[in-house]
């Protein structure tokens, strides 16, 4: 019985039951007429509770039908029964080791044990009942999120552990497909493995908000740059090594949308099969102030816009020439624009051309999903007449099912590579942070083109709903706005296609371009040659 979890308790229960029966018989023989004291009745009730609980636990272990209400509250019922027996030293002499009072901790329990960094092989003894509410040297309760969450007592559960749920969760995400699904799943698995390392591999329904808060408190020391993490160190050592924050920590958005989101999603994925409620409902996790807030895009001035367009044309590459102009005139995201094909551009109304990229597309004969951010982004957007005037629309429609920016789409990770190419283009055009402002709160990036076009529409008197539809945002902010079409109508499109162009920007450099010749130019390693 030494290899079974509750062997000592069951042995104690057997002794208690036998002693109780013997005492009852002795009482009937010696004092058959004497009333049974209240204390004795309480002890008898405790014995019955222990025996009943033990019976249900054994049924569960044998795979037989059992009382879920009793088993689900086993720890509470056990403590209640023992409390009823505590009045008798005769019945409570054999105190099991797990009920012995633990010594009061000398120091406040640390979320990251420094000894753990040195002695990774040390086995941490499970805490005793007294440690359910641990206190510091001054007798104050220690917050749950400051405890070592790997060893905190948790209720018994028949649900699977997180490590057993992860494969099913990953398989479900793989079904959603996408051009970057392999990379995304590898990232998700590594982040879940890190959570298990720091918080522990527990039954999915026993995780609580304190686990997430403890995880965040540890991750405030996690270096944000993968290349700056020593691969020879354990996660605990990486955290310990950066407690002085000499390496820049994770950004707030990465922490919330990258780490916490995937942890919650993996645990919640087991709810349907497991039949338990969401353990994180209503939880508010405090993000450390050291987590950098998202950097906002700032407007690009006319002079810088001229430099950007000029630098793109000098490169001679289709992506450098047309992606900034498309972002400037359509307010659409870079990740969507690079996936444009010739078939995605069509004449929606008479002399009104639109572009539309849908989530499901066919690449090299295989149907896959495009990383479109939202369903609203899949709506068509109106193309400015200027794109028709310079011949871009005529050239694009002749490409049929081919991508308009193959230099990017032929790469392993088009979205990531496209973003890198645009960052380099912006730097070559002189659009970069000033010295000492690299980590500032705002910056001029490709997304600034999107924001700039939205501002241009606002200044031109375009209706708020029309602006949202054109930019790929939700059509409305209240029930009234949601009525009607969720795309630009012909009347709205005619206004959008002739929006006034900024007179301070030189658009003439796009006239006379030979798009057929430009399309044949391939990107080579290193900075592109200026034409």
Coordinates of C-alpha atoms in Angstrom, one line a residue:
X1 CA 0.0 0.0 0.0
X2 CA 3.0 2.3 0.2
X3 CA 2.8 3.1 -3.5
X4 CA -0.8 4.4 -3.2
X5 CA -1.5 8.0 -2.6
X6 CA -3.9 7.7 0.4
X7 CA -2.6 4.4 1.9
X8 CA -1.8 5.9 5.3
X9 CA -5.2 7.5 5.5
X10 CA -7.0 4.3 4.6
X11 CA -5.0 2.4 7.2
X12 CA -6.0 5.1 9.8
X13 CA -9.7 4.8 8.7
X14 CA -9.6 1.1 9.2
X15 CA -8.2 1.5 12.7
X16 CA -10.7 4.2 13.5
X17 CA -13.6 2.1 12.3
X18 CA -12.5 -1.0 14.3
X19 CA -11.9 1.0 17.5
X20 CA -15.3 2.7 17.1
X21 CA -17.1 -0.6 16.8
X22 CA -15.3 -2.1 19.9
X23 CA -16.1 1.0 22.0
X24 CA -19.7 0.8 20.9
X25 CA -20.0 -2.9 22.0
X26 CA -18.2 -2.1 25.3
X27 CA -20.6 0.7 26.0
X28 CA -23.6 -1.5 25.3
X29 CA -22.2 -4.2 27.8
X30 CA -21.1 -1.9 30.6
X31 CA -23.6 1.0 30.3
X32 CA -26.5 -0.3 28.3
X33 CA -29.0 2.1 30.0
X34 CA -26.7 5.2 29.9
X35 CA -27.5 7.9 27.3
X36 CA -25.0 8.3 24.5
X37 CA -23.2 11.7 25.0
X38 CA -23.3 14.3 22.3
X39 CA -19.5 14.0 21.9
X40 CA -19.8 10.3 21.1
X41 CA -22.5 10.9 18.5
X42 CA -20.2 13.5 16.9
X43 CA -17.4 10.9 16.8
X44 CA -19.7 8.3 15.3
X45 CA -20.7 10.8 12.6
X46 CA -17.1 11.4 11.8
X47 CA -16.4 7.7 11.4
X48 CA -19.4 7.3 9.1
X49 CA -18.2 10.2 7.0
X50 CA -14.8 8.8 6.6
X51 CA -16.1 5.3 5.7
X52 CA -18.5 6.7 3.2
X53 CA -15.9 8.9 1.6
X54 CA -13.4 6.0 1.4
X55 CA -16.1 3.8 -0.2
X56 CA -16.8 6.3 -3.0
X57 CA -13.0 6.9 -3.6
X58 CA -12.5 3.1 -4.0
X59 CA -15.4 2.9 -6.4
X60 CA -13.9 5.7 -8.5
X61 CA -10.5 3.9 -8.5
X62 CA -12.1 0.6 -9.7
X63 CA -13.9 2.5 -12.5
X64 CA -17.3 1.8 -11.0
X65 CA -20.2 4.3 -10.6
X66 CA -19.5 6.8 -7.8
X67 CA -21.0 9.8 -6.1
X68 CA -19.4 12.8 -8.0
X69 CA -20.6 15.2 -5.3
X70 CA -18.7 13.4 -2.6
X71 CA -15.6 12.7 -4.6
X72 CA -15.5 16.3 -6.0
X73 CA -15.4 17.6 -2.4
X74 CA -13.2 14.8 -1.0
X75 CA -10.6 17.1 0.8
X76 CA -13.3 19.2 2.4
X77 CA -15.3 16.2 3.6
X78 CA -12.2 14.5 4.9
X79 CA -11.2 17.5 7.0
X80 CA -14.7 17.9 8.3
X81 CA -14.8 14.2 9.4
X82 CA -11.4 14.5 11.1
X83 CA -12.5 17.6 12.9
X84 CA -15.4 15.6 14.4
X85 CA -13.0 13.1 15.7
X86 CA -10.5 15.6 17.1
X87 CA -12.1 15.6 20.6
X88 CA -10.9 12.1 21.3
X89 CA -7.1 11.5 21.7
X90 CA -7.9 7.8 21.6
X91 CA -9.3 8.0 18.1
X92 CA -6.9 10.6 16.7
X93 CA -3.5 9.3 18.1
X94 CA -2.2 7.9 14.7
X95 CA -1.8 11.3 13.0
X96 CA -0.9 10.8 9.4
X97 CA 2.2 12.5 8.2
X98 CA 0.4 14.8 5.8
X99 CA -1.6 16.2 8.6
X100 CA 1.3 17.1 10.8
X101 CA 1.8 20.8 11.4
X102 CA 4.5 22.3 9.1
X103 CA 7.0 24.7 10.6
X104 CA 6.3 28.3 10.0
X105 CA 8.4 29.6 7.1
X106 CA 11.2 31.9 8.1
X107 CA 11.1 34.1 5.1
X108 CA 8.4 35.3 2.7
X109 CA 7.8 32.6 0.0
X110 CA 9.4 33.7 -3.3
X111 CA 7.7 33.1 -6.6
X112 CA 11.0 32.1 -8.1
X113 CA 13.2 30.1 -5.7
X114 CA 16.8 30.9 -6.2
X115 CA 17.7 27.4 -5.1
X116 CA 15.7 26.2 -8.0
X117 CA 18.1 27.8 -10.4
X118 CA 21.0 25.9 -8.9
X119 CA 19.4 22.6 -8.0
X120 CA 17.0 21.9 -10.9
X121 CA 16.8 18.2 -9.9
X122 CA 15.6 18.9 -6.3
X123 CA 12.1 17.4 -5.7
X124 CA 9.9 19.8 -3.8
X125 CA 7.9 18.1 -1.1
X126 CA 4.1 18.6 -1.4
X127 CA 2.8 21.3 1.0
X128 CA 0.8 20.3 4.1
X129 CA -2.7 21.4 5.0
X130 CA -1.3 24.2 7.1
X131 CA 0.3 25.7 4.0
X132 CA -3.1 26.2 2.3
X133 CA -3.0 29.7 3.9
X134 CA 0.8 30.4 4.2
X135 CA 1.9 33.4 6.2
X136 CA 5.2 35.3 6.3
X137 CA 7.4 35.8 9.4
X138 CA 5.1 38.7 10.6
X139 CA 2.0 36.4 10.3
X140 CA 0.6 38.1 7.3
X141 CA -1.0 36.1 4.5
X142 CA 1.1 35.6 1.5
X143 CA -0.7 36.4 -1.8
X144 CA -1.5 33.3 -3.8
X145 CA 0.3 34.7 -6.9
X146 CA 3.6 35.0 -4.9
X147 CA 3.6 31.3 -4.1
X148 CA 5.4 28.6 -6.1
X149 CA 2.4 27.6 -8.2
X150 CA 4.0 24.3 -9.1
X151 CA 3.5 23.0 -5.5
X152 CA 0.3 24.8 -4.4
X153 CA -2.4 22.3 -3.2
X154 CA -5.1 21.8 -5.7
X155 CA -8.4 20.0 -5.5
X156 CA -8.6 16.5 -6.8
X157 CA -9.9 16.2 -10.4
X158 CA -10.6 13.7 -13.0
X159 CA -9.8 16.2 -15.8
X160 CA -6.7 15.7 -17.9
X161 CA -3.5 17.7 -17.3
X162 CA -2.6 20.6 -19.5
X163 CA 0.2 18.6 -21.2
X164 CA -2.4 16.1 -22.3
X165 CA -4.7 18.8 -23.6
X166 CA -2.1 20.7 -25.7
X167 CA -1.9 18.1 -28.6
X168 CA -5.6 18.2 -29.1
X169 CA -5.6 22.0 -29.0
X170 CA -2.7 22.2 -31.5
X171 CA -4.5 19.8 -33.8
X172 CA -7.6 21.9 -33.7
X173 CA -5.7 25.1 -34.6
X174 CA -3.9 23.3 -37.4
X175 CA -7.3 22.7 -39.1
X176 CA -7.6 26.5 -39.5
X177 CA -4.7 26.4 -41.8
X178 CA -3.0 29.5 -43.0
X179 CA 0.3 30.4 -44.7
X180 CA 2.2 30.7 -41.4
X181 CA 0.4 27.9 -39.4
X182 CA 3.5 25.8 -38.9
X183 CA 5.4 28.7 -37.4
X184 CA 2.4 29.9 -35.3
X185 CA 1.9 26.4 -33.9
X186 CA 5.5 26.0 -33.0
X187 CA 5.4 29.3 -31.2
X188 CA 2.2 28.3 -29.3
X189 CA 3.8 25.0 -28.2
X190 CA 6.9 26.7 -26.9
X191 CA 4.9 29.3 -24.9
X192 CA 2.7 26.6 -23.4
X193 CA 5.8 24.6 -22.4
X194 CA 7.2 27.7 -20.7
X195 CA 3.9 28.1 -18.8
X196 CA 4.1 24.5 -17.6
X197 CA 7.7 24.9 -16.6
X198 CA 7.0 28.0 -14.4
X199 CA 3.5 27.2 -13.1
X200 CA 3.3 23.4 -13.3
X201 CA 1.4 20.8 -15.2
X202 CA -1.9 20.6 -13.4
X203 CA -5.5 19.4 -14.2
X204 CA -7.0 21.9 -16.5
X205 CA -9.9 22.8 -14.3
X206 CA -7.7 23.5 -11.3
X207 CA -5.9 26.4 -12.8
X208 CA -7.0 29.8 -11.3
X209 CA -6.4 33.5 -12.1
X210 CA -3.5 33.5 -9.5
X211 CA -1.6 31.1 -11.8
X212 CA -1.8 33.7 -14.7
X213 CA -0.8 36.5 -12.4
X214 CA 2.2 34.5 -11.1
X215 CA 3.2 33.7 -14.6
X216 CA 3.0 37.4 -15.7
X217 CA 5.0 38.4 -12.6
X218 CA 7.8 36.0 -13.6
X219 CA 7.6 37.0 -17.3
X220 CA 8.3 40.6 -16.6
X221 CA 12.0 39.5 -16.5
X222 CA 11.8 37.5 -19.7
X223 CA 13.9 39.1 -22.5
X224 CA 11.7 40.1 -25.4
X225 CA 14.4 39.4 -28.1
X226 CA 14.7 35.7 -28.7
X227 CA 18.3 36.2 -29.8
X228 CA 19.3 37.6 -26.5
X229 CA 18.2 34.5 -24.5
X230 CA 21.0 32.1 -23.7
X231 CA 19.8 28.7 -25.1
X232 CA 22.0 26.9 -22.5
X233 CA 20.1 28.3 -19.6
X234 CA 16.9 27.0 -18.2
X235 CA 13.8 29.3 -18.2
X236 CA 14.3 29.9 -14.5
X237 CA 17.9 30.8 -15.0
X238 CA 17.0 33.2 -17.9
X239 CA 14.5 35.0 -15.6
X240 CA 17.0 35.1 -12.7
X241 CA 19.7 36.4 -15.0
X242 CA 17.6 39.3 -16.2
X243 CA 16.2 40.5 -12.9
X244 CA 18.2 43.7 -13.3
X245 CA 16.4 44.1 -16.7
X246 CA 19.7 44.7 -18.6
X247 CA 17.8 43.0 -21.5
X248 CA 14.6 44.6 -22.7
X249 CA 11.6 42.7 -21.4
X250 CA 8.5 41.6 -23.3
X251 CA 6.1 44.2 -24.6
X252 CA 2.6 44.5 -23.2
X253 CA 0.9 43.4 -26.4
X254 CA 3.2 40.3 -26.7
X255 CA 2.5 39.3 -23.1
X256 CA -1.2 39.7 -23.4
X257 CA -1.9 38.6 -27.0
X258 CA 1.0 36.3 -27.4
X259 CA 1.4 34.4 -24.1
X260 CA -1.7 34.8 -22.0
X261 CA -4.0 34.4 -25.0
X262 CA -2.6 31.0 -26.0
X263 CA -2.6 29.7 -22.4
X264 CA -6.2 30.7 -21.9
X265 CA -7.2 29.2 -25.2
X266 CA -5.5 25.9 -24.6
X267 CA -7.1 25.5 -21.2
X268 CA -10.5 26.6 -22.4
X269 CA -10.3 24.2 -25.3
X270 CA -10.9 21.4 -22.8
X271 CA -14.1 22.9 -21.4
X272 CA -16.5 21.3 -24.0
X273 CA -15.1 17.8 -23.5
X274 CA -14.5 18.2 -19.8
X275 CA -17.7 19.8 -18.7
X276 CA -16.2 22.4 -16.4
X277 CA -16.6 26.1 -16.2
X278 CA -14.1 28.7 -17.4
X279 CA -11.6 29.2 -14.6
X280 CA -10.6 32.6 -15.8
X281 CA -14.0 34.3 -16.2
X282 CA -13.9 37.9 -14.9
X283 CA -10.2 37.7 -14.0
X284 CA -8.2 40.9 -14.3
X285 CA -4.5 40.3 -14.7
X286 CA -2.2 43.2 -13.8
X287 CA 0.5 43.7 -16.3
X288 CA 3.9 45.0 -15.0
X289 CA 4.8 48.6 -15.8
X290 CA 8.0 47.4 -17.4
X291 CA 6.0 45.9 -20.2
X292 CA 6.1 48.4 -23.0
X293 CA 2.8 49.8 -24.3
X294 CA 2.1 49.4 -28.0
X295 CA 3.8 52.0 -30.1
X296 CA 1.4 54.2 -32.1
X297 CA 1.9 55.1 -35.7
X298 CA 2.5 58.8 -36.3
X299 CA 1.6 60.7 -39.5
X300 CA 4.1 60.9 -42.3
X301 CA 4.6 64.4 -43.5
X302 CA 4.5 65.4 -47.2
X303 CA 8.2 65.8 -47.6
X304 CA 8.9 62.4 -46.1
X305 CA 6.1 60.9 -48.3
X306 CA 7.9 62.3 -51.4
X307 CA 11.2 60.7 -50.3
X308 CA 9.4 57.4 -49.7
X309 CA 7.8 57.3 -53.1
X310 CA 11.1 58.5 -54.8
X311 CA 13.2 55.8 -53.0
X312 CA 10.7 53.1 -54.0
X313 CA 10.8 54.0 -57.6
X314 CA 14.6 54.2 -57.6
X315 CA 14.7 50.6 -56.3
X316 CA 13.0 49.4 -59.5
X317 CA 11.1 46.7 -57.5
X318 CA 7.3 46.4 -57.8
X319 CA 6.8 45.9 -54.0
X320 CA 8.8 49.0 -53.2
X321 CA 7.1 51.1 -55.8
X322 CA 3.4 50.1 -55.4
X323 CA 2.9 48.9 -51.8
X324 CA 3.5 52.3 -50.2
X325 CA 1.2 53.9 -52.8
X326 CA -1.5 51.3 -52.3
X327 CA -1.3 51.7 -48.5
X328 CA -1.6 55.5 -48.9
X329 CA -4.6 55.4 -51.2
X330 CA -6.6 52.4 -49.8
X331 CA -5.9 52.5 -46.0
X332 CA -5.5 48.7 -46.1
X333 CA -3.0 46.6 -44.1
X334 CA 0.3 45.5 -45.5
X335 CA -0.4 41.8 -44.8
X336 CA -3.5 42.0 -47.0
X337 CA -2.0 44.1 -49.9
X338 CA 0.9 41.7 -50.5
X339 CA -1.6 38.9 -51.1
X340 CA -3.3 40.7 -54.0
X341 CA -3.7 38.7 -57.3
X342 CA -4.8 40.0 -60.6
X343 CA -8.2 38.3 -60.2
X344 CA -8.7 40.2 -56.9
X345 CA -9.1 43.5 -58.8
X346 CA -12.4 44.0 -60.7
X347 CA -14.8 46.6 -62.0
X348 CA -17.5 46.5 -59.3
X349 CA -19.6 49.3 -60.9
X350 CA -19.2 51.3 -64.1
X351 CA -15.7 52.8 -64.0
X352 CA -15.3 51.9 -60.4
X353 CA -12.6 49.4 -59.6
X354 CA -12.2 47.6 -56.3
X355 CA -9.8 45.1 -54.7
X356 CA -10.7 42.2 -52.5
X357 CA -8.7 39.5 -50.8
X358 CA -10.6 36.7 -49.1
X359 CA -9.4 34.4 -46.4
X360 CA -9.6 31.2 -48.5
X361 CA -7.3 31.2 -51.5
X362 CA -5.4 28.8 -53.7
X363 CA -1.6 28.8 -53.8
X364 CA 0.3 26.4 -56.0
X365 CA -2.8 24.3 -56.5
X366 CA -3.5 24.0 -52.8
X367 CA -6.3 25.8 -51.0
X368 CA -5.1 27.6 -48.0
X369 CA -6.0 30.6 -45.9
X370 CA -4.6 34.1 -46.1
X371 CA -3.7 35.8 -42.8
X372 CA -6.6 38.3 -43.1
X373 CA -6.9 39.9 -39.7
X374 CA -10.7 40.0 -39.5
X375 CA -13.8 39.1 -41.5
X376 CA -14.4 42.8 -42.0
X377 CA -11.0 43.0 -43.8
X378 CA -12.4 40.6 -46.5
X379 CA -14.8 43.2 -47.8
X380 CA -13.8 44.9 -51.1
X381 CA -12.2 48.3 -51.0
X382 CA -12.4 51.1 -53.6
X383 CA -9.4 51.8 -55.7
X384 CA -8.6 55.5 -56.5
X385 CA -8.8 56.6 -60.1
X386 CA -5.2 57.6 -60.0
X387 CA -4.3 53.9 -60.0
X388 CA -6.2 53.6 -63.3
X389 CA -4.6 56.7 -64.7
X390 CA -1.1 55.4 -64.3
X391 CA -1.9 52.0 -65.8
X392 CA -1.5 49.9 -62.7
X393 CA -5.1 48.5 -62.7
X394 CA -4.8 47.5 -66.4
X395 CA -1.5 45.7 -65.8
X396 CA -2.8 44.1 -62.6
X397 CA -6.0 42.6 -64.2
X398 CA -3.9 41.0 -66.9
X399 CA -2.0 38.9 -64.3
X400 CA -5.0 36.7 -63.7
X401 CA -4.4 34.3 -60.8
X402 CA -0.7 35.4 -60.4
X403 CA 0.3 37.4 -57.4
X404 CA 1.1 41.1 -58.0
X405 CA 4.1 41.0 -55.7
X406 CA 5.7 37.6 -56.3
X407 CA 9.1 38.7 -54.9
X408 CA 7.5 38.6 -51.5
X409 CA 4.9 35.8 -52.0
X410 CA 7.6 33.3 -53.1
X411 CA 9.3 33.5 -49.7
X412 CA 8.7 31.2 -46.8
X413 CA 7.0 33.8 -44.6
X414 CA 5.5 36.5 -46.9
X415 CA 4.0 38.6 -44.1
X416 CA 7.1 38.7 -42.0
X417 CA 9.4 39.3 -45.0
X418 CA 7.1 42.0 -46.4
X419 CA 7.2 43.9 -43.1
X420 CA 11.0 43.7 -43.1
X421 CA 11.3 45.0 -46.6
X422 CA 9.0 47.9 -45.9
X423 CA 11.0 48.8 -42.8
X424 CA 14.2 48.8 -44.8
X425 CA 12.6 51.0 -47.5
X426 CA 11.5 53.5 -44.8
X427 CA 15.0 53.7 -43.4
X428 CA 16.5 54.2 -46.8
X429 CA 14.0 57.0 -47.4
X430 CA 15.2 58.7 -44.1
X431 CA 12.0 57.8 -42.3
X432 CA 13.4 56.5 -39.0
X433 CA 13.5 57.5 -35.3
X434 CA 15.9 60.2 -34.3
X435 CA 18.9 59.3 -32.2
X436 CA 17.8 58.1 -28.8
X437 CA 14.1 57.7 -29.8
X438 CA 14.3 54.1 -31.1
X439 CA 12.3 52.9 -28.1
X440 CA 9.9 55.8 -28.1
X441 CA 6.2 55.4 -27.8
X442 CA 5.4 56.5 -31.4
X443 CA 7.0 55.9 -34.8
X444 CA 6.4 56.3 -38.5
X445 CA 5.8 52.9 -40.2
X446 CA 3.8 51.4 -43.0
X447 CA 0.8 51.5 -40.8
X448 CA 1.1 55.3 -40.8
X449 CA 0.0 55.2 -44.4
X450 CA -3.2 53.4 -43.4
X451 CA -3.9 56.0 -40.6
X452 CA -3.0 58.8 -43.0
X453 CA -5.6 57.7 -45.6
X454 CA -8.3 57.5 -42.9
X455 CA -7.4 61.0 -41.8
X456 CA -7.6 62.2 -45.5
X457 CA -11.1 60.7 -45.8
X458 CA -12.1 62.4 -42.6
X459 CA -10.9 65.8 -43.8
X460 CA -12.6 65.2 -47.1
X461 CA -16.0 64.8 -45.4
X462 CA -16.4 61.1 -45.9
X463 CA -19.1 59.6 -43.6
X464 CA -17.7 57.7 -40.6
X465 CA -19.4 54.5 -41.6
X466 CA -18.0 54.8 -45.2
X467 CA -14.5 55.3 -43.7
X468 CA -14.8 52.2 -41.6
X469 CA -16.0 50.1 -44.5
X470 CA -13.2 51.3 -46.8
X471 CA -10.6 50.7 -44.1
X472 CA -11.9 47.2 -43.4
X473 CA -13.2 48.0 -39.9
X474 CA -16.6 47.0 -38.5
X475 CA -19.4 48.7 -40.5
X476 CA -21.1 50.1 -37.4
X477 CA -20.7 51.0 -33.7
X478 CA -24.4 50.7 -32.9
X479 CA -27.4 48.8 -34.1
X480 CA -28.5 51.5 -36.4
X481 CA -25.2 51.5 -38.3
X482 CA -25.3 47.8 -38.8
X483 CA -28.4 48.1 -41.1
X484 CA -27.8 48.3 -44.8
X485 CA -24.9 46.9 -46.8
X486 CA -21.6 46.2 -45.1
X487 CA -19.7 47.3 -48.3
X488 CA -19.4 50.6 -50.1
X489 CA -22.5 51.3 -52.2
X490 CA -22.1 52.7 -55.8
X491 CA -22.8 56.2 -54.5
X492 CA -20.3 55.9 -51.7
X493 CA -17.7 54.3 -54.1
X494 CA -17.9 57.2 -56.5
X495 CA -16.9 59.6 -53.8
X496 CA -14.0 57.4 -52.6
X497 CA -12.5 56.9 -56.0
X498 CA -12.0 60.6 -56.6
X499 CA -10.9 61.8 -53.2
X500 CA -8.6 64.9 -53.5
X501 CA -4.9 64.0 -53.6
X502 CA -2.5 66.0 -51.3
X503 CA -1.2 68.8 -53.5
X504 CA 2.1 68.8 -51.6
X505 CA 2.9 65.3 -52.6
X506 CA 4.4 64.7 -56.1
X507 CA 2.4 61.9 -57.6
X508 CA 3.6 62.6 -61.1
X509 CA 6.7 60.3 -60.6
X510 CA 4.3 57.3 -61.0
X511 CA 3.2 58.4 -64.4
X512 CA 4.8 56.7 -67.4
X513 CA 6.0 53.6 -65.4
X514 CA 6.5 50.4 -67.4
X515 CA 4.8 47.9 -65.1
X516 CA 5.6 45.0 -67.4
X517 CA 9.3 45.7 -67.1
X518 CA 9.1 46.4 -63.4
X519 CA 7.4 43.1 -62.8
X520 CA 10.3 41.1 -64.2
X521 CA 12.8 42.5 -61.8
X522 CA 13.8 40.1 -59.0
X523 CA 15.0 41.1 -55.5
X524 CA 18.5 40.1 -54.9
X525 CA 20.4 39.7 -51.6
X526 CA 21.6 42.9 -50.1
X527 CA 20.4 46.5 -50.8
X528 CA 18.7 46.9 -54.1
X529 CA 20.5 48.8 -56.8
X530 CA 19.2 52.3 -57.5
X531 CA 17.8 52.8 -61.0

